[in-house]
Amino acid sequence: MDTLIKDGLLVTPQGSFPADLRLSGGVITAVGPELPIEGAKVISAAGCLIFPGFIDPHTHFDLDNGVTRTADDFDSGTQAALLGGTTTILDFATQNRGENLEEALAHWHRKAAGHSSCDYGFHMAITDWNPLIARELAMMAAGGVTSFKLYMAYDSLRVNDGLLYTIFKKIRELGGIAGVHCENGDLVNAMIAEQKAIGNRGPEGHPLSRPPEVEAEAVGRCLHIAGLAGAAVNIVHLSTAAGMMEIMHARARGQEVYVETCPQYLLLDDSRYGLPDFEGAKYVMSPPLRKLKDQEMLWQAMAAGAINTIGTDHCSFNFKGQKELGRQDFSRIPNGIPGVQHRPALMYTYGVGTGRITQEQMAALLSENAARQYGMYPQKGALLPGSDADVVIWDPEAFGVITAAEQIQRVDYTPYEGFAVRGAARDVFLRGRHAVQQGRLIETGLGRYVHRKTRAERSC
């Protein structure tokens, strides 16, 4: 039987308007006022907003960092995502040094297939390079992986500037896009050693070892290299005003630059690292939390349309037994925080609810922009006939308080403990399946792999 969602306000980046949606066979089949109800199960969305299913373009599920493994795998992480209104995630398939890309991708497919409760795709993180791997990029694209991750920090992951240039050129030829973790790895190593040498081994040493200049320098260098290669790039998890300035300069030069930031850089600041009883370890992530002035700059950039997407960089480690591994040395605290469940409610409450962004901008930042950027539009990120029936009925009057005790992320804390939120995903449809009903997760394990397009394929 078809599903008819009636009397809601559809929210798209182009505008909001009252309309009904008809869902059939996993796709949206009709959009318009007063659609006929014959042959359909009718669901009232009166008083609610209707968003296209949200997309989180930056998660790390079932990640082994070489010492410990994330608390959330694809089972728990995608259930939490779906409950919050996220219907598609893009995770990072990471190549180990000495491993080819085909092996890495197969490994991540095994992690996700049959376990994911929302639809999923992969970015391929490249850490090693040789002629075989260069040839494999075309194979990745043929398999629907059209975005690639490069690191400028972490000794086990980063590539040097020469390889950055070479890989950028290859990705450009392929019609893909590179996402870059921009921190100056050499400076990070030197500053970590410097902090430990003066006895600063607690969580408060973490932001001091990665000051804003470490990000800004790497962003600027990355963009100059990308300019030489003629490549479009995406700066992931941007955290600083100084980094944003480098992006603005590159755009003024005519470069194609995309920007992602995360709720933590908009809502949390570096005072958290000074919390007593090692509590600051809960907020150790890279890049670290910044100053209030950086937050303000990011909000302003977002309102002006200079930021394209909001990811979470969800990389969850328990405080007990995992974050505590670094009690005597902040550099051993596993980097990362949870957030995939709460991103939509946080952005609606502290973005739309405060007037910093509009609900239409939220639809762009959390859905359509990622779909377009990563080769999924209009299959994903749209409320159009023929699009996947990924739909969020959003209750703007729902009220709650975020607590670790009530989350379904499988981690023992949340960095947003005690945050009041207004607005919630009342009902969520994944390809027409009514997976979340009245705020309760009803169906799990429905996720499918999303085969994404290259730039050339999108223009056909």
Coordinates of C-alpha atoms in Angstrom, one line a residue:
M1 CA 0.0 0.0 0.0
D2 CA 1.2 3.5 -0.8
T3 CA 1.8 6.1 2.0
L4 CA 0.4 9.6 1.8
I5 CA 1.9 12.2 4.1
K6 CA -0.7 15.0 4.4
D7 CA -0.8 18.6 5.7
G8 CA 2.8 19.2 6.4
L9 CA 5.1 22.0 5.4
L10 CA 7.8 20.8 3.0
V11 CA 11.2 22.3 3.6
T12 CA 13.7 22.6 0.8
P13 CA 16.7 24.9 0.2
Q14 CA 14.6 26.7 -2.4
G15 CA 11.7 27.4 -0.1
S16 CA 9.1 26.0 2.2
F17 CA 5.5 25.3 1.1
P18 CA 2.5 23.2 2.1
A19 CA 2.1 20.0 0.2
D20 CA 1.4 16.3 0.4
L21 CA 3.8 13.5 -0.4
R22 CA 2.9 10.1 -1.9
L23 CA 5.3 7.3 -1.4
S24 CA 5.2 4.1 -3.4
G25 CA 7.7 1.4 -4.2
G26 CA 10.5 3.0 -2.2
V27 CA 10.3 6.4 -4.0
I28 CA 8.3 9.6 -3.9
T29 CA 5.7 9.4 -6.6
A30 CA 3.8 12.6 -6.2
V31 CA 4.2 16.0 -4.5
G32 CA 1.4 18.5 -4.4
P33 CA -1.6 20.0 -2.6
E34 CA -4.6 17.8 -1.7
L35 CA -3.3 14.6 -3.3
P36 CA -6.0 11.9 -3.5
I37 CA -6.0 9.4 -0.6
E38 CA -7.4 6.4 -2.4
G39 CA -5.2 3.3 -2.0
A40 CA -2.9 4.9 0.6
K41 CA -2.2 4.8 4.3
V42 CA -2.6 8.4 5.4
I43 CA -0.3 10.0 7.9
S44 CA -1.0 13.4 9.2
A45 CA 1.9 15.8 9.4
A46 CA -0.2 18.8 10.5
G47 CA 1.9 21.3 12.5
C48 CA 5.1 19.6 11.3
L49 CA 7.9 20.3 8.9
I50 CA 8.8 17.7 6.3
F51 CA 12.5 17.5 5.4
P52 CA 14.3 15.3 3.0
G53 CA 16.2 12.6 4.9
F54 CA 19.3 14.0 6.5
I55 CA 22.7 12.9 5.3
D56 CA 25.8 12.7 7.6
P57 CA 28.8 12.9 5.3
H58 CA 31.4 12.2 8.0
T59 CA 31.2 9.2 10.3
H60 CA 33.6 6.7 11.7
F61 CA 31.9 3.4 12.7
D62 CA 33.7 0.2 13.7
L63 CA 37.0 2.0 13.5
D64 CA 40.2 0.4 14.9
N65 CA 42.7 3.2 15.7
G66 CA 45.5 0.6 16.3
V67 CA 45.0 0.6 20.1
T68 CA 41.2 0.3 20.6
R69 CA 38.0 0.2 18.5
T70 CA 35.2 2.7 18.5
A71 CA 32.2 2.0 20.8
D72 CA 29.8 2.3 17.8
D73 CA 29.8 0.0 14.9
F74 CA 27.4 0.1 11.9
D75 CA 24.7 -1.6 13.9
S76 CA 24.5 0.9 16.8
G77 CA 25.8 3.9 15.0
T78 CA 23.3 3.8 12.1
Q79 CA 20.4 3.0 14.5
A80 CA 21.2 6.2 16.4
A81 CA 21.6 8.1 13.1
L82 CA 18.2 7.0 11.9
L83 CA 16.4 7.8 15.1
G84 CA 17.7 11.3 14.9
G85 CA 16.5 11.7 11.3
T86 CA 19.6 10.8 9.3
T87 CA 18.7 8.4 6.5
T88 CA 22.2 8.2 4.8
I89 CA 25.7 8.2 6.1
L90 CA 29.1 8.3 4.4
D91 CA 31.8 6.5 6.4
F92 CA 35.5 6.3 5.7
A93 CA 36.9 3.1 4.3
T94 CA 40.6 3.5 5.3
Q95 CA 43.4 1.9 3.5
N96 CA 46.2 0.5 5.7
R97 CA 49.7 1.1 4.6
G98 CA 50.7 -1.8 2.3
E99 CA 47.0 -2.6 1.5
N100 CA 45.4 -1.9 -1.8
L101 CA 42.1 0.0 -2.2
E102 CA 40.1 -3.0 -3.3
E103 CA 41.0 -4.8 -0.1
A104 CA 40.1 -1.8 2.1
L105 CA 36.8 -1.2 0.4
A106 CA 35.8 -4.9 0.7
H107 CA 36.7 -4.8 4.4
W108 CA 34.3 -1.8 4.9
H109 CA 31.5 -3.4 2.9
R110 CA 31.7 -6.4 5.2
K111 CA 31.4 -4.2 8.2
A112 CA 28.3 -2.4 6.9
A113 CA 26.4 -4.9 4.8
G114 CA 23.5 -6.4 6.7
H115 CA 24.2 -4.2 9.7
S116 CA 23.3 -0.7 8.7
S117 CA 19.9 0.7 9.5
C118 CA 20.3 3.7 7.2
D119 CA 21.6 3.8 3.7
Y120 CA 25.4 4.2 3.4
G121 CA 28.3 5.0 1.2
F122 CA 32.1 5.3 1.6
H123 CA 34.8 7.8 1.1
M124 CA 38.1 6.0 0.4
A125 CA 40.9 7.2 2.7
I126 CA 44.2 6.9 0.8
T127 CA 47.3 6.5 3.0
D128 CA 49.7 4.7 0.6
W129 CA 50.4 5.3 -3.1
N130 CA 52.0 3.4 -6.0
P131 CA 51.1 2.8 -9.7
L132 CA 48.7 -0.1 -8.7
I133 CA 46.8 2.2 -6.3
A134 CA 46.7 4.9 -9.0
R135 CA 45.0 2.5 -11.4
E136 CA 42.6 1.4 -8.7
L137 CA 41.0 4.8 -8.4
A138 CA 39.0 4.1 -11.6
M139 CA 37.8 0.8 -10.0
M140 CA 36.7 2.7 -6.9
A141 CA 34.6 5.1 -9.1
A142 CA 33.1 2.2 -11.0
G143 CA 32.0 0.8 -7.6
G144 CA 30.3 4.0 -6.6
V145 CA 33.1 5.5 -4.5
T146 CA 33.8 8.9 -5.9
S147 CA 35.2 10.8 -2.9
F148 CA 38.5 10.3 -1.3
K149 CA 40.1 11.3 2.0
L150 CA 43.7 12.6 2.5
Y151 CA 45.3 13.4 5.8
M152 CA 48.0 16.0 6.4
A153 CA 48.4 14.8 10.0
Y154 CA 48.8 11.5 11.9
D155 CA 52.0 9.7 11.0
S156 CA 50.3 6.5 10.1
L157 CA 47.8 8.2 7.8
R158 CA 49.3 11.3 6.3
V159 CA 50.7 11.9 2.8
N160 CA 53.4 14.4 1.9
D161 CA 52.8 17.5 -0.2
G162 CA 54.1 15.9 -3.4
L163 CA 51.7 13.0 -3.1
L164 CA 48.9 15.4 -2.2
Y165 CA 49.5 17.1 -5.5
T166 CA 49.8 13.8 -7.5
I167 CA 46.6 12.4 -5.9
F168 CA 44.7 15.6 -6.4
K169 CA 45.4 15.5 -10.1
K170 CA 44.4 11.8 -10.4
I171 CA 41.1 12.5 -8.5
R172 CA 40.4 15.5 -10.8
E173 CA 40.9 13.3 -13.9
L174 CA 38.5 10.8 -12.4
G175 CA 35.8 13.3 -11.7
G176 CA 35.9 12.8 -8.0
I177 CA 36.5 15.0 -5.0
A178 CA 39.1 15.0 -2.3
G179 CA 38.3 15.7 1.4
V180 CA 41.3 16.8 3.4
H181 CA 42.1 16.7 7.1
C182 CA 44.1 19.9 7.4
E183 CA 46.5 20.0 10.3
N184 CA 50.3 20.5 10.0
G185 CA 51.5 17.0 11.2
D186 CA 55.1 18.1 11.8
L187 CA 54.0 21.0 14.0
V188 CA 51.5 18.8 15.9
N189 CA 54.3 16.3 16.7
A190 CA 56.7 19.0 17.8
M191 CA 54.0 20.8 20.0
I192 CA 52.9 17.5 21.6
A193 CA 56.5 16.9 22.6
E194 CA 56.8 20.5 23.8
Q195 CA 53.7 20.2 26.1
K196 CA 54.8 16.9 27.5
A197 CA 58.4 18.3 28.2
I198 CA 57.0 21.0 30.4
G199 CA 54.8 18.5 32.3
N200 CA 51.5 19.4 30.7
R201 CA 50.2 15.8 30.2
G202 CA 46.5 16.3 30.9
P203 CA 43.7 17.0 28.4
E204 CA 44.4 20.7 28.6
G205 CA 47.6 20.0 26.7
H206 CA 45.6 18.8 23.7
P207 CA 44.4 22.2 22.3
L208 CA 47.8 23.8 23.1
S209 CA 49.5 21.2 20.9
R210 CA 47.1 22.0 18.0
P211 CA 46.6 25.8 18.0
P212 CA 44.5 27.5 15.2
E213 CA 47.6 28.2 13.2
V214 CA 48.2 24.5 12.8
E215 CA 44.9 24.2 11.0
A216 CA 45.1 27.5 9.1
E217 CA 48.6 26.8 7.7
A218 CA 47.5 23.3 6.5
V219 CA 44.3 24.7 4.9
G220 CA 46.3 27.4 3.1
R221 CA 48.9 24.9 1.9
C222 CA 46.3 22.3 0.9
L223 CA 44.5 24.9 -1.2
H224 CA 47.6 26.2 -2.9
I225 CA 48.5 22.6 -3.9
A226 CA 44.9 22.0 -5.0
G227 CA 45.1 25.1 -7.1
L228 CA 48.3 23.9 -8.8
A229 CA 46.5 20.5 -9.5
G230 CA 43.3 22.2 -10.7
A231 CA 41.3 20.1 -8.3
A232 CA 38.2 20.7 -6.3
V233 CA 38.6 20.0 -2.6
N234 CA 36.5 19.7 0.5
I235 CA 38.0 20.9 3.8
V236 CA 36.5 18.6 6.4
H237 CA 35.7 19.5 10.0
L238 CA 36.8 23.1 9.8
S239 CA 37.2 24.6 13.3
T240 CA 38.8 28.0 13.1
A241 CA 38.2 31.5 11.8
A242 CA 41.8 31.6 10.5
G243 CA 41.1 28.5 8.4
M244 CA 37.9 30.1 7.1
M245 CA 40.0 33.1 6.0
E246 CA 42.3 30.8 4.0
I247 CA 39.3 29.3 2.2
M248 CA 37.9 32.8 1.4
H249 CA 41.2 33.7 -0.1
A250 CA 41.2 30.6 -2.3
R251 CA 37.7 31.2 -3.4
A252 CA 38.6 34.7 -4.3
R253 CA 41.3 33.2 -6.6
G254 CA 38.6 31.3 -8.3
Q255 CA 39.2 27.9 -6.7
E256 CA 36.4 25.4 -6.1
V257 CA 36.4 24.7 -2.4
Y258 CA 33.8 23.0 -0.3
V259 CA 33.6 23.3 3.5
E260 CA 32.3 21.1 6.2
T261 CA 32.1 21.9 9.9
C262 CA 30.5 20.0 12.8
P263 CA 28.1 20.9 15.7
Q264 CA 31.0 20.6 18.2
Y265 CA 32.8 23.5 16.7
L266 CA 29.6 25.6 16.7
L267 CA 28.4 24.7 20.3
L268 CA 31.4 23.7 22.4
D269 CA 34.6 25.6 23.3
D270 CA 38.1 24.9 24.6
S271 CA 37.2 25.6 28.2
R272 CA 36.0 22.0 28.4
Y273 CA 39.6 20.8 28.5
G274 CA 40.0 22.3 31.9
L275 CA 37.2 20.3 33.5
P276 CA 38.3 18.4 36.7
D277 CA 38.7 14.6 37.2
F278 CA 40.0 14.1 33.7
E279 CA 36.5 15.0 32.3
G280 CA 38.2 17.1 29.6
A281 CA 39.3 13.8 27.9
K282 CA 35.7 13.4 26.7
Y283 CA 36.3 16.4 24.4
V284 CA 39.6 15.3 22.9
M285 CA 39.2 15.3 19.1
S286 CA 41.2 16.6 16.2
P287 CA 41.0 19.4 15.4
P288 CA 40.3 20.4 19.0
L289 CA 37.5 22.7 20.3
R290 CA 38.3 26.4 19.8
K291 CA 37.5 29.8 21.2
L292 CA 34.1 31.5 21.2
K293 CA 35.3 33.9 18.5
D294 CA 35.9 30.9 16.2
Q295 CA 32.4 29.7 16.8
E296 CA 31.0 33.1 15.9
M297 CA 32.9 33.2 12.7
L298 CA 31.7 29.8 11.7
W299 CA 28.1 30.7 12.4
Q300 CA 28.5 33.9 10.3
A301 CA 30.1 31.9 7.4
M302 CA 27.2 29.4 7.5
A303 CA 24.6 32.1 7.4
A304 CA 26.3 33.6 4.4
G305 CA 26.4 30.3 2.6
A306 CA 30.2 29.9 2.8
I307 CA 29.9 26.5 4.6
N308 CA 28.4 23.7 2.6
T309 CA 27.8 20.8 4.9
I310 CA 27.4 19.8 8.5
G311 CA 28.9 16.4 9.4
T312 CA 29.5 15.0 12.8
D313 CA 32.9 13.3 12.6
H314 CA 31.2 10.7 14.9
C315 CA 34.1 8.7 16.3
S316 CA 32.9 7.4 19.7
F317 CA 35.2 6.0 22.4
N318 CA 33.9 5.3 25.9
F319 CA 35.2 7.5 28.7
K320 CA 35.7 4.5 30.9
G321 CA 38.4 2.2 29.6
Q322 CA 39.1 4.0 26.3
K323 CA 39.5 7.7 26.9
E324 CA 41.1 6.8 30.2
L325 CA 44.0 5.2 28.2
G326 CA 45.5 8.6 28.1
R327 CA 45.3 9.5 31.8
Q328 CA 49.1 10.0 32.0
D329 CA 49.5 11.3 28.5
F330 CA 47.0 13.4 26.5
S331 CA 48.4 12.2 23.2
R332 CA 47.2 8.7 24.0
I333 CA 43.6 9.7 24.5
P334 CA 41.7 8.2 21.6
N335 CA 40.6 11.1 19.4
G336 CA 36.9 11.5 18.7
I337 CA 33.4 12.2 20.1
P338 CA 29.9 10.8 19.4
G339 CA 27.2 13.0 17.8
V340 CA 25.4 11.2 15.0
Q341 CA 22.1 10.9 16.9
H342 CA 21.8 14.5 18.0
R343 CA 23.1 16.5 15.0
P344 CA 19.6 17.4 13.5
A345 CA 18.1 18.5 16.8
L346 CA 21.2 20.5 17.8
M347 CA 21.2 22.4 14.4
Y348 CA 17.5 23.0 14.6
T349 CA 17.6 24.2 18.2
Y350 CA 20.7 26.3 18.1
G351 CA 20.7 27.3 14.4
V352 CA 17.1 27.6 13.2
G353 CA 15.6 28.2 16.7
T354 CA 18.0 31.1 17.4
G355 CA 17.7 32.7 13.9
R356 CA 21.3 32.0 13.0
I357 CA 20.2 30.0 10.0
T358 CA 16.8 29.4 8.3
Q359 CA 15.0 26.1 8.1
E360 CA 15.7 26.2 4.4
Q361 CA 19.4 26.5 5.1
M362 CA 19.2 23.6 7.4
A363 CA 17.7 21.5 4.6
A364 CA 20.7 22.4 2.5
L365 CA 23.4 22.0 5.1
L366 CA 22.1 18.6 6.4
S367 CA 20.8 17.1 3.2
E368 CA 20.7 18.6 -0.3
N369 CA 24.3 20.0 -0.4
A370 CA 25.8 16.7 0.6
A371 CA 23.7 14.8 -1.9
R372 CA 24.9 17.2 -4.7
Q373 CA 28.5 17.3 -3.6
Y374 CA 28.9 13.5 -3.3
G375 CA 27.0 12.4 -6.4
M376 CA 23.7 11.3 -4.9
Y377 CA 21.3 14.0 -6.0
P378 CA 18.4 13.8 -6.8
Q379 CA 18.2 10.1 -5.6
K380 CA 19.0 11.5 -2.1
G381 CA 18.6 14.9 -0.6
A382 CA 15.4 15.9 -2.4
L383 CA 11.6 15.8 -2.0
L384 CA 10.9 15.2 -5.7
P385 CA 9.0 12.6 -7.7
G386 CA 11.4 9.8 -8.4
S387 CA 13.7 10.5 -5.4
D388 CA 14.2 7.9 -2.8
A389 CA 11.4 8.2 -0.2
D390 CA 13.7 9.3 2.5
V391 CA 11.5 11.6 4.5
V392 CA 11.6 13.2 8.0
I393 CA 8.5 14.5 9.6
W394 CA 9.9 17.0 12.1
D395 CA 7.9 18.1 15.1
P396 CA 9.1 21.7 15.8
E397 CA 7.4 21.7 19.2
A398 CA 9.0 18.6 20.7
F399 CA 11.2 19.3 23.7
G400 CA 13.9 17.3 25.3
V401 CA 17.2 17.3 27.1
I402 CA 20.2 15.3 25.7
T403 CA 21.5 12.8 28.2
A404 CA 23.8 9.8 27.8
A405 CA 21.3 7.7 29.7
E406 CA 18.7 8.2 27.0
Q407 CA 20.8 8.0 23.9
I408 CA 21.1 4.8 21.8
Q409 CA 24.6 5.6 20.6
R410 CA 26.5 2.8 22.3
V411 CA 28.9 5.0 24.2
D412 CA 29.0 6.0 27.9
Y413 CA 28.8 9.8 27.5
T414 CA 27.6 12.5 25.2
P415 CA 29.5 15.8 24.9
Y416 CA 26.1 17.5 24.8
E417 CA 25.0 16.3 28.2
G418 CA 22.2 18.6 29.5
F419 CA 21.7 20.5 26.3
A420 CA 18.0 21.4 25.9
V421 CA 16.7 20.8 22.4
R422 CA 13.4 21.8 20.7
G423 CA 12.4 19.9 17.6
A424 CA 12.7 16.2 16.9
A425 CA 12.3 13.6 14.2
R426 CA 8.8 12.4 14.9
D427 CA 8.6 9.9 11.9
V428 CA 11.4 8.8 9.6
F429 CA 10.9 7.0 6.3
L430 CA 13.8 5.1 4.6
R431 CA 13.0 4.4 1.0
G432 CA 9.3 4.4 2.0
R433 CA 9.7 2.1 5.0
H434 CA 8.3 3.7 8.2
A435 CA 11.4 3.0 10.3
V436 CA 10.8 5.6 13.0
Q437 CA 7.3 6.1 14.3
Q438 CA 6.4 8.7 16.9
G439 CA 10.0 9.0 18.0
R440 CA 10.5 5.2 18.4
L441 CA 12.8 3.1 16.2
I442 CA 10.6 0.4 14.7
E443 CA 12.7 -1.2 11.9
T444 CA 16.4 -1.8 11.8
G445 CA 18.9 -3.3 9.3
L446 CA 17.2 -1.8 6.3
G447 CA 20.3 0.1 5.0
R448 CA 21.6 -0.3 1.5
Y449 CA 24.8 0.7 -0.2
V450 CA 24.5 3.9 -2.3
H451 CA 26.3 3.8 -5.6
R452 CA 27.5 7.4 -6.2
K453 CA 28.2 9.2 -9.4
T454 CA 31.3 11.0 -10.7
R455 CA 31.0 14.6 -12.0
A456 CA 30.9 13.4 -15.6
E457 CA 28.1 11.0 -14.8
R458 CA 26.1 13.7 -13.0
S459 CA 26.2 15.9 -16.1
C460 CA 24.9 13.2 -18.5

